[in-house]
XYZ file of C-alpha atoms in Angstrom:
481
model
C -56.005 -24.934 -196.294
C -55.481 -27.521 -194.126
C -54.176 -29.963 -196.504
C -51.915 -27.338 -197.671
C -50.165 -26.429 -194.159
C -49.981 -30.584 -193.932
C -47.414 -30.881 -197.035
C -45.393 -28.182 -195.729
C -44.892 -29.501 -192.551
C -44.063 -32.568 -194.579
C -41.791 -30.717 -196.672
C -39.818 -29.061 -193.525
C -38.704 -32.740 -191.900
C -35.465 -33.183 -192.272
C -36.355 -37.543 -192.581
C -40.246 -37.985 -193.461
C -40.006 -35.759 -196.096
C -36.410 -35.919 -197.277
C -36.780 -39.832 -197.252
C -38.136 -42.638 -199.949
C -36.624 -45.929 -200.162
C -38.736 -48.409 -203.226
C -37.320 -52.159 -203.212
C -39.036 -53.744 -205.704
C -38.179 -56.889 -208.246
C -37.961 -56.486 -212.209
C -36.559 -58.927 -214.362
C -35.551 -61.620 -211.475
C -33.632 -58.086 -209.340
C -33.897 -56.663 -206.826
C -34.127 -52.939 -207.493
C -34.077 -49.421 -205.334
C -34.762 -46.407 -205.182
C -33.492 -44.215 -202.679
C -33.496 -40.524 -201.782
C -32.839 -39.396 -198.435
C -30.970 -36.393 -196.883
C -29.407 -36.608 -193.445
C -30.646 -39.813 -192.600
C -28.823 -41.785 -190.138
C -27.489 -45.119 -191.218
C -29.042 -47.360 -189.476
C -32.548 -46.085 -190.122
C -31.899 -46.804 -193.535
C -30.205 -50.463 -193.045
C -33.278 -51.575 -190.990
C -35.980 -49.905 -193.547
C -34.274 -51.578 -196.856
C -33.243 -54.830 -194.895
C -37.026 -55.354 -193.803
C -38.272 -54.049 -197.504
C -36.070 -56.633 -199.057
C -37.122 -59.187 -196.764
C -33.114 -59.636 -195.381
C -32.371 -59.729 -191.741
C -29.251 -57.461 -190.846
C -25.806 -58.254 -189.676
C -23.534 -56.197 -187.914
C -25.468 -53.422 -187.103
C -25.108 -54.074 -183.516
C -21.269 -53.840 -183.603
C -20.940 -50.156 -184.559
C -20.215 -47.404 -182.286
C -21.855 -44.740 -184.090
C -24.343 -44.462 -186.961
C -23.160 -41.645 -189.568
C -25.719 -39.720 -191.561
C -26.249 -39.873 -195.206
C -27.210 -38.479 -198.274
C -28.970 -40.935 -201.140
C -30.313 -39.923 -204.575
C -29.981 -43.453 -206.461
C -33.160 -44.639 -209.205
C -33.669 -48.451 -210.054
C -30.626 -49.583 -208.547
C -29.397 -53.153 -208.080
C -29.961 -54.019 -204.276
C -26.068 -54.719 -203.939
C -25.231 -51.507 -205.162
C -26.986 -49.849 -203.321
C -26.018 -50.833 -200.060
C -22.233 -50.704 -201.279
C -22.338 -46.922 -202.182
C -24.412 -46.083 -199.143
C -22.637 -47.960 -196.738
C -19.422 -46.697 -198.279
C -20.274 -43.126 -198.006
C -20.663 -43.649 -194.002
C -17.520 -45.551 -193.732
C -18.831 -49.196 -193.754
C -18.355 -52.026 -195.894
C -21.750 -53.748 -197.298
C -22.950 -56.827 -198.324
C -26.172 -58.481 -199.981
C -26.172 -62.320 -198.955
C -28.767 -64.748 -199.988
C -30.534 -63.959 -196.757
C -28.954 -61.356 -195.232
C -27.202 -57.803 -195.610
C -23.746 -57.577 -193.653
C -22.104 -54.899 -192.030
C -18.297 -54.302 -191.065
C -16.362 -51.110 -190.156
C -14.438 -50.307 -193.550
C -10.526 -51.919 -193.473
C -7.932 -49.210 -191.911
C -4.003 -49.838 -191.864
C -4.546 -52.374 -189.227
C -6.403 -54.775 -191.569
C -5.526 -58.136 -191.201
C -4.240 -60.133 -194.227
C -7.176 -62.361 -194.127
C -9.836 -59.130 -194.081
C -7.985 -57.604 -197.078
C -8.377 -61.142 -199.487
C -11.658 -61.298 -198.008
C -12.447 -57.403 -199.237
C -10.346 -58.268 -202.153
C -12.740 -61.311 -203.214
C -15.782 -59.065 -202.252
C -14.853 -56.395 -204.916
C -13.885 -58.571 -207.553
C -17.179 -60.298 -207.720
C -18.810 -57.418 -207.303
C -16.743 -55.969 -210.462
C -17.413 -59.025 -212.662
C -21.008 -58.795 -211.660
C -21.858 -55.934 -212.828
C -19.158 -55.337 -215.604
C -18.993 -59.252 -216.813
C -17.284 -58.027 -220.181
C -14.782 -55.353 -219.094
C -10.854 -55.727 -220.132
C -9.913 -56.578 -216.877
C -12.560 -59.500 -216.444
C -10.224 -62.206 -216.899
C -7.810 -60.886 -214.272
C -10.744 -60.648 -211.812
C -11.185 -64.036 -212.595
C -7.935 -65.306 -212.170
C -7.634 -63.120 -208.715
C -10.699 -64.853 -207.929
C -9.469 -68.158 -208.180
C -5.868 -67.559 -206.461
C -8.063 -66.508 -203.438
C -9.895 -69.243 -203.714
C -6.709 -71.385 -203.745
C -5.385 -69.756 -200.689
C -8.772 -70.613 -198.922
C -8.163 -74.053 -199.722
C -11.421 -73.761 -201.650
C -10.267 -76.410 -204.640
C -13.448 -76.304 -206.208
C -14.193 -72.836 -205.999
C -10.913 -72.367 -207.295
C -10.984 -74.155 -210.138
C -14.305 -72.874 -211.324
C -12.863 -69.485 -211.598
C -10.439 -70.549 -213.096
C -12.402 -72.842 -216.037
C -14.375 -69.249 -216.903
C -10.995 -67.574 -217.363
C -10.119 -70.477 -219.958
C -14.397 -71.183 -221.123
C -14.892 -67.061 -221.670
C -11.233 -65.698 -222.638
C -9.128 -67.387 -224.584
C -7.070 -64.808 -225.762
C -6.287 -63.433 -222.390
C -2.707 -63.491 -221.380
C -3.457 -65.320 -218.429
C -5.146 -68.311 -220.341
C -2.388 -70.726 -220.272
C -1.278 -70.397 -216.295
C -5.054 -70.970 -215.540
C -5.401 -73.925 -217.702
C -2.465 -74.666 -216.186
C -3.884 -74.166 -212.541
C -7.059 -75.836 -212.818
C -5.265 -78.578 -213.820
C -3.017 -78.768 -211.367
C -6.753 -78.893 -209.181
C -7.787 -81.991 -210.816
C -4.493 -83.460 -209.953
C -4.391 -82.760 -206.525
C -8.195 -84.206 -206.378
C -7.072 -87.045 -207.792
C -9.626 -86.823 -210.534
C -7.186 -88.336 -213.150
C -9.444 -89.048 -215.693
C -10.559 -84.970 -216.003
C -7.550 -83.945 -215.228
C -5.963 -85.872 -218.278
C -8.250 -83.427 -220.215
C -6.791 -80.577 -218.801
C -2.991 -81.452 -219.384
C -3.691 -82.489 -222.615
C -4.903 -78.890 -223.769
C -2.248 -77.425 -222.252
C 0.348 -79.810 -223.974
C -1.012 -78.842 -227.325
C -1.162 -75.040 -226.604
C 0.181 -73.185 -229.714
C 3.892 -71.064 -228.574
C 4.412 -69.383 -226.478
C 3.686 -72.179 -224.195
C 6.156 -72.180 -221.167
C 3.953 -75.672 -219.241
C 4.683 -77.772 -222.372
C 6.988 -80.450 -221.445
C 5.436 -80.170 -218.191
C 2.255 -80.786 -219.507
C 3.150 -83.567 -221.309
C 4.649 -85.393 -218.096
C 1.600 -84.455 -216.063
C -0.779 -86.161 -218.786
C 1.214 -89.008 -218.716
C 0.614 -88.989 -214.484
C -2.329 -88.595 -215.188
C -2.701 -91.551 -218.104
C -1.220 -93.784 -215.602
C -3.053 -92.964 -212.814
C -6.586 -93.607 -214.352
C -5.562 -96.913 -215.767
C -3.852 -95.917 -219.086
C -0.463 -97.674 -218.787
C 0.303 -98.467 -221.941
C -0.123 -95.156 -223.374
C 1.530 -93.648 -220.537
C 4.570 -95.293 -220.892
C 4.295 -94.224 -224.922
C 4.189 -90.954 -223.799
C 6.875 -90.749 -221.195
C 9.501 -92.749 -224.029
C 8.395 -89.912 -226.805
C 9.209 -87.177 -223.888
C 12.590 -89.023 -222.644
C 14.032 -89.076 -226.586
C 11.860 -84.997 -227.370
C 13.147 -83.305 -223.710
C 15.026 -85.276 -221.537
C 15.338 -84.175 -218.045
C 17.362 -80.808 -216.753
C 17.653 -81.870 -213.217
C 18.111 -85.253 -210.947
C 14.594 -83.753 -209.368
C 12.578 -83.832 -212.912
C 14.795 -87.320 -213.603
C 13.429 -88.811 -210.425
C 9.410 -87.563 -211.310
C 9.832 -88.724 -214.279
C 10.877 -92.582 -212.858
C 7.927 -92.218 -210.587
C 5.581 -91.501 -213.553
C 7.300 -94.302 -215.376
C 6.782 -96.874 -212.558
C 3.100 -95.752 -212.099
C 2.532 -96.569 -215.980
C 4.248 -100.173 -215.653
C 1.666 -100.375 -212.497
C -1.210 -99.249 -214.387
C 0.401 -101.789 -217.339
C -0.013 -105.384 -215.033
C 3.806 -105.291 -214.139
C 3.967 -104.624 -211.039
C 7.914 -106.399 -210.588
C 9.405 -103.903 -212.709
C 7.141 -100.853 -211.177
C 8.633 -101.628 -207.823
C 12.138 -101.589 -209.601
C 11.864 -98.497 -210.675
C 9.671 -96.708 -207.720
C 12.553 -97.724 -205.664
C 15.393 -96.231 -208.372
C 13.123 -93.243 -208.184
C 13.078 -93.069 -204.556
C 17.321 -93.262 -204.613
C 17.303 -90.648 -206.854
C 15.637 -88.453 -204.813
C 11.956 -88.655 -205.218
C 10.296 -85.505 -203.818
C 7.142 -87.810 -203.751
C 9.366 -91.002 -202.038
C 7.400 -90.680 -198.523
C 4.039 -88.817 -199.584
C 0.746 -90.577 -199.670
C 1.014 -91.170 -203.595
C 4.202 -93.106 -203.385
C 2.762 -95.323 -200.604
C -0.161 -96.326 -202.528
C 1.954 -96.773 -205.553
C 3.672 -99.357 -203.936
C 0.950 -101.083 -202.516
C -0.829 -101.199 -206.037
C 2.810 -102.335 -207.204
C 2.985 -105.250 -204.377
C -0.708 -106.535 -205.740
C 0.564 -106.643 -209.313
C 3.582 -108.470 -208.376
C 1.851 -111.152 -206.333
C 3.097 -110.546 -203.372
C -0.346 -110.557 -201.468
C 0.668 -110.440 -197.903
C 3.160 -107.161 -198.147
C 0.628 -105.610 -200.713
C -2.320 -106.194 -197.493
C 0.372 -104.262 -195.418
C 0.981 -101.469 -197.650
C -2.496 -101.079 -198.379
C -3.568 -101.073 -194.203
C -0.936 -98.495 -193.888
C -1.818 -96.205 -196.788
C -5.359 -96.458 -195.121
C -4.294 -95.412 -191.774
C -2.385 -92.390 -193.113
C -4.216 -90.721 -195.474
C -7.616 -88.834 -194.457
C -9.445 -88.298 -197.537
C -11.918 -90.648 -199.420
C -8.835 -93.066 -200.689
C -9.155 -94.162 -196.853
C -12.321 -96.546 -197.716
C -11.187 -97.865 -200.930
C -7.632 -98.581 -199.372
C -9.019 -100.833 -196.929
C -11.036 -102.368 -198.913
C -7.467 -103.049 -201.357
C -5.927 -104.495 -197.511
C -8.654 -106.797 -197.347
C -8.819 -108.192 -200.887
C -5.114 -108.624 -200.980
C -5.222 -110.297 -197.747
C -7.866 -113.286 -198.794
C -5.711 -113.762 -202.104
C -3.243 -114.125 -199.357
C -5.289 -116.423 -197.581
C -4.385 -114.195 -194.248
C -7.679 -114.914 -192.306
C -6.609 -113.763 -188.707
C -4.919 -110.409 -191.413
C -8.710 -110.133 -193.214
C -10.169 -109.781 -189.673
C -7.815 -107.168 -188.101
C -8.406 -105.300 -191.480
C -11.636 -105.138 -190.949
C -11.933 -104.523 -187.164
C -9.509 -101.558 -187.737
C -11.697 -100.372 -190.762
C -14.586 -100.078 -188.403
C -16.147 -96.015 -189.415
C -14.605 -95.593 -192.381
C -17.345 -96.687 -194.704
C -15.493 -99.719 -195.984
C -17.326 -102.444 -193.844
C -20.292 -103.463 -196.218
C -17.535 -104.302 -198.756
C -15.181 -106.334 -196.257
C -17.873 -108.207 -194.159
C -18.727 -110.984 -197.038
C -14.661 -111.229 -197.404
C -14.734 -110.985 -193.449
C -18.011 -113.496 -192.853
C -15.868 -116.541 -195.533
C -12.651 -116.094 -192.854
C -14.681 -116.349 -189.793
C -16.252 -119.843 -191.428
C -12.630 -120.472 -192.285
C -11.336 -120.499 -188.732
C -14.559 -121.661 -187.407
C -15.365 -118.639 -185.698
C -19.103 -118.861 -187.034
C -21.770 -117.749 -184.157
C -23.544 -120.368 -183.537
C -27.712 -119.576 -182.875
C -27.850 -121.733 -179.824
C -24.592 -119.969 -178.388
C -25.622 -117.205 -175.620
C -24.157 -113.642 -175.495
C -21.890 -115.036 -172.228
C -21.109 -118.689 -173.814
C -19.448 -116.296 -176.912
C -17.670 -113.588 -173.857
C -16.491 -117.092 -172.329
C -15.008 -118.018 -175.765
C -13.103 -115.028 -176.737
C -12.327 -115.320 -172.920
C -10.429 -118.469 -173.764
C -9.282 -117.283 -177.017
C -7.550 -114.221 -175.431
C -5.740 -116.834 -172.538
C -4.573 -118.454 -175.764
C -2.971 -115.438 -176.942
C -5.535 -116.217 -179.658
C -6.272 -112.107 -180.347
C -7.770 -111.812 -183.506
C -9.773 -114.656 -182.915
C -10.637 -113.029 -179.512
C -11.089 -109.811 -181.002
C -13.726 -111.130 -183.724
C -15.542 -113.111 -181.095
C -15.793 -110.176 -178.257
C -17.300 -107.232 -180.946
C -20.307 -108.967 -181.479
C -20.720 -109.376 -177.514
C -19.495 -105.842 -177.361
C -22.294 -104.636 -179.735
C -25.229 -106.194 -177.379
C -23.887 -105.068 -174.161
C -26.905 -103.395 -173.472
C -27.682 -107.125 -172.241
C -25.126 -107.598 -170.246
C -25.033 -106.736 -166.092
C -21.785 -104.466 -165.526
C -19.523 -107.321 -164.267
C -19.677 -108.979 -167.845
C -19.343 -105.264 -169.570
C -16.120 -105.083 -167.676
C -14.978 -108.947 -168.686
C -16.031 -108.069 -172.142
C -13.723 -104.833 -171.743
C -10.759 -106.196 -170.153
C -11.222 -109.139 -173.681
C -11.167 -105.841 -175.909
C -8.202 -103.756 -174.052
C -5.820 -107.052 -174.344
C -6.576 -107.311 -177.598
C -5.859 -103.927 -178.823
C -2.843 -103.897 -176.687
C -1.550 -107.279 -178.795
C -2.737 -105.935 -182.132
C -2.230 -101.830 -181.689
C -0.502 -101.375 -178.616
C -0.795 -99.856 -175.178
C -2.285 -96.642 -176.469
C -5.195 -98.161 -177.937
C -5.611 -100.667 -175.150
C -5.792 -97.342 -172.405
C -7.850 -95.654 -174.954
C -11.108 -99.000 -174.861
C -10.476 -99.152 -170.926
C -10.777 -95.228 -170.605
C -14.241 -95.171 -172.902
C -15.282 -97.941 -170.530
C -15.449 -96.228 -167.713
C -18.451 -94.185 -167.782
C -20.755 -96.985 -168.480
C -19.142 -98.651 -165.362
C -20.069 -97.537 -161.853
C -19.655 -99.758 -158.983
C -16.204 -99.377 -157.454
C -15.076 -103.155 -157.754
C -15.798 -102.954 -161.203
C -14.155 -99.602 -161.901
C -11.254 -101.482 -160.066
C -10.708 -104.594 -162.425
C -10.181 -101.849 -165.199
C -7.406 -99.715 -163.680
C -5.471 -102.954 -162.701
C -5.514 -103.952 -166.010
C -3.742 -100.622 -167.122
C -1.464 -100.644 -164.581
C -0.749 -104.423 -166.034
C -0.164 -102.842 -169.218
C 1.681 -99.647 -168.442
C 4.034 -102.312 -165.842
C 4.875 -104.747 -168.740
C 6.503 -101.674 -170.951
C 7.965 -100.287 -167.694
C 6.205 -97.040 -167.747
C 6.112 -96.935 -163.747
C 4.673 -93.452 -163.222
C 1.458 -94.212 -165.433
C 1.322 -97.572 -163.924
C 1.089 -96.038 -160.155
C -1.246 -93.838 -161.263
C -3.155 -96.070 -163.161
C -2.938 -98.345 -159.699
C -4.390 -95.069 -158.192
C -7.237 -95.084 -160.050
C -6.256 -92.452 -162.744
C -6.181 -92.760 -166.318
């Protein structure tokens, strides 16, 4: 009897009773089962989050917490919370660690919220139905997201699944056609090459062709190939010359990059520069600059080529940055610029390149004598670059002071400032006032006595008085910097 007035009391809860929520793995998934009437939504996002061992995101954000009916049986986890979180308004989502909640989009979505929905549903779509008609397109929307987000490699590996998993999909050749485009931009010539060259030989109809076939030959050139490069870009010039002075002008910068690639750098440079007349879209991007530095080392002209290279180095903010200073520094010992080798590698201080400068660094410094000697004290070598710096001696001066500079832990402040005031004048006569302000202003913190602080502002005020910049010079006189 009792038992029996105990189930129906279960039975007439309108949760208790009404509610069951499984979470249980089968096959590597996580599955659910869920039935539930009137159960409030966040009662059920805290019971399935803890069940599948997920913390819960969101939840604290919403202003009210809708009830909900569930009658789902070994369901995928992700479904789940979609449909149920749908059916109360919400957006879901099943993270690694985590289940997120947002308010569903309205009219006032933003344009970032709707790609973001947009690249939600479409992996959710390919997840579950990886062999539908419309799989490729998912995939291709997946990877134009992706390429919005800047997300290169995200990008492109939506798009290799188009190409790797349908290949007779209309949208086959503009993905091969994107993801190589990706490589490009990477600068991963040597895959990218692959890339252009299956789109080149694409059966009709083929629209990328000819542009396929000038884009291998970049890319050819680019990863060393000169010689058949410059095969490829005669066969192209005689098959489909160009329609436009634009294409004509790629097509001299492609050329010029093959005759680089080839050893002749004199007759690159030629044509880079009858490329950049013609109106090179490329004439003042990063590429062209390190074109011509690679074209300046080919044509033995050392010194300009260490020049080019320093200032393709201090322009461009990817990983060409090490290898470009390493290109300044190499060029400049063929040159047999010493005082050059050492500014190169002062300046390429934090960029990763200084392991492979400092035994090209270590022969100038023997070079021009400026060896450390044991017996020489940390002050005998601050009096030296001292001297140097009276001279007007500044790369010598600035070689000399950064090993001082690196043990200044050993110094008493009144040498840290004479060690700073060597630095500052240096980068003033190597980089300018900018950079000289910039080693005085780090300075001061580790200085505190007035006196000291003092020596430092005069020499701004020096500085900012020599280029006639009067107001920063009174205030700099002022003791503000």
């Amino acid at each position: 009897m009792i038992r029996a007035l105990l189930l129906l009391t279960l039975a007439l809860s309108p949760t208790a009773a009404a509610t069951e929520i499984l979470v249980f793995e089968r096959d590597g998934e996580t599955l659910c089962t869920v039935h539930a009437r009137r159960l409030p939504i966040d009662e059920f996002l805290r019971d399935i989050s803890t069940k599948s061992e997920k913390t819960i995101e969101g939840l604290e954000l919403l202003r009210e917490y809708a009830e909900v009916d569930v009658d789902l049986v070994d369901r995928p986890l992700d479904v789940v919370i979609e449909r149920v979180c749908g059916s109360a308004g919400l957006r879901g989502q099943v993270k690694a660690r985590s289940i997120v909640v947002k308010p569903d989009l309205n009219s006032s979505a933003t344009v970032d919220e709707l790609v973001d929905m947009a690249d939600v549903t479409f992996v959710r779509a390919l997840r579950r139905f990886p062999d539908a008609p419309q799989a490729a397109e998912a995939e291709f929307r997946l990877g134009e997201v992706q390429e919005s987000r800047k997300n290169q490699g995200a990008a492109r590996a939506h798009y290799d699944a188009l190409v790797r998993t349908f290949p007779d999909s209309p949208l086959y050749v503009e993905a091969l056609k994107r993801a190589a485009s990706i490589m490009s931009r990477l600068g991963s010539w040597t895959e990218a090459s692959t890339y252009w060259s299956k789109l080149a030989n694409h059966p009709a109809p083929n629209p990328y062709v000819v542009l396929a076939r000038v884009e291998l030959a970049r890319s050819l050139a680019m990863s060393g190939d000169g010689r058949q490069a410059l095969a490829m870009i005669d066969a192209l010039e005689r098959a489909a010359p160009p329609e436009s002075l634009a294409d004509r002008a790629d097509r001299m910068y492609v050329r010029a990059a093959a005759q680089v690639a080839s050893g002749n750098g004199k007759d690159g440079l030629v044509t880079l520069e009858e490329a950049m007349k013609a109106g090179l879209d490329q004439a003042s991007s990063l590429d062209a600059a390190r074109l011509r530095a690679d074209a300046l080392d080919h044509a033995d002209r050392p010194t300009e080529a260490a020049r080019a290279w320093l200032a393709f180095a201090r322009t461009c903010t990817d990983e060409r940055k090490r290898d470009a200073f390493v290109r300044a520094a190499q060029s400049a010992e063929r040159a047999h610029d010493m005082l050059g080798l050492l500014f190169i590698e002062r300046t390429a201080a934090g960029s990763g390149a200084e392991s492979r400068i400092r035994p090209m660094a270590d022969i100038a410094r023997e070079t021009l004598g400026l060896v450390e000697h044991a017996e020489e004290s940390l002050i005998e070598r601050l009096s030296r670059a001292e001297t140097q710096c009276e001279e007007a001696a500044f790369m010598a001066a600035a070689s000399t002071i950064e090993s001082v500079w690196r043990d200044r832990a050993r110094l008493g402040e009144p040498d840290v400032v004479r060690a700073a005031l060597v630095r500052a004048r240096c980068a003033d006569a190597g980089e300018g006032v900018e950079a000289a302000i910039a080693v005085l202003k780090n300075t001061l913190p580790e200085v505190k006595r007035p006196e000291s602080r003092r020596r430092l502002y005069l020499l701004a005020g020096e500085l900012y008085e020599r280029r006639s910049q009067w107001n920063l010079a009174a205030q700099a006189y002022g003791g503000q910097l």
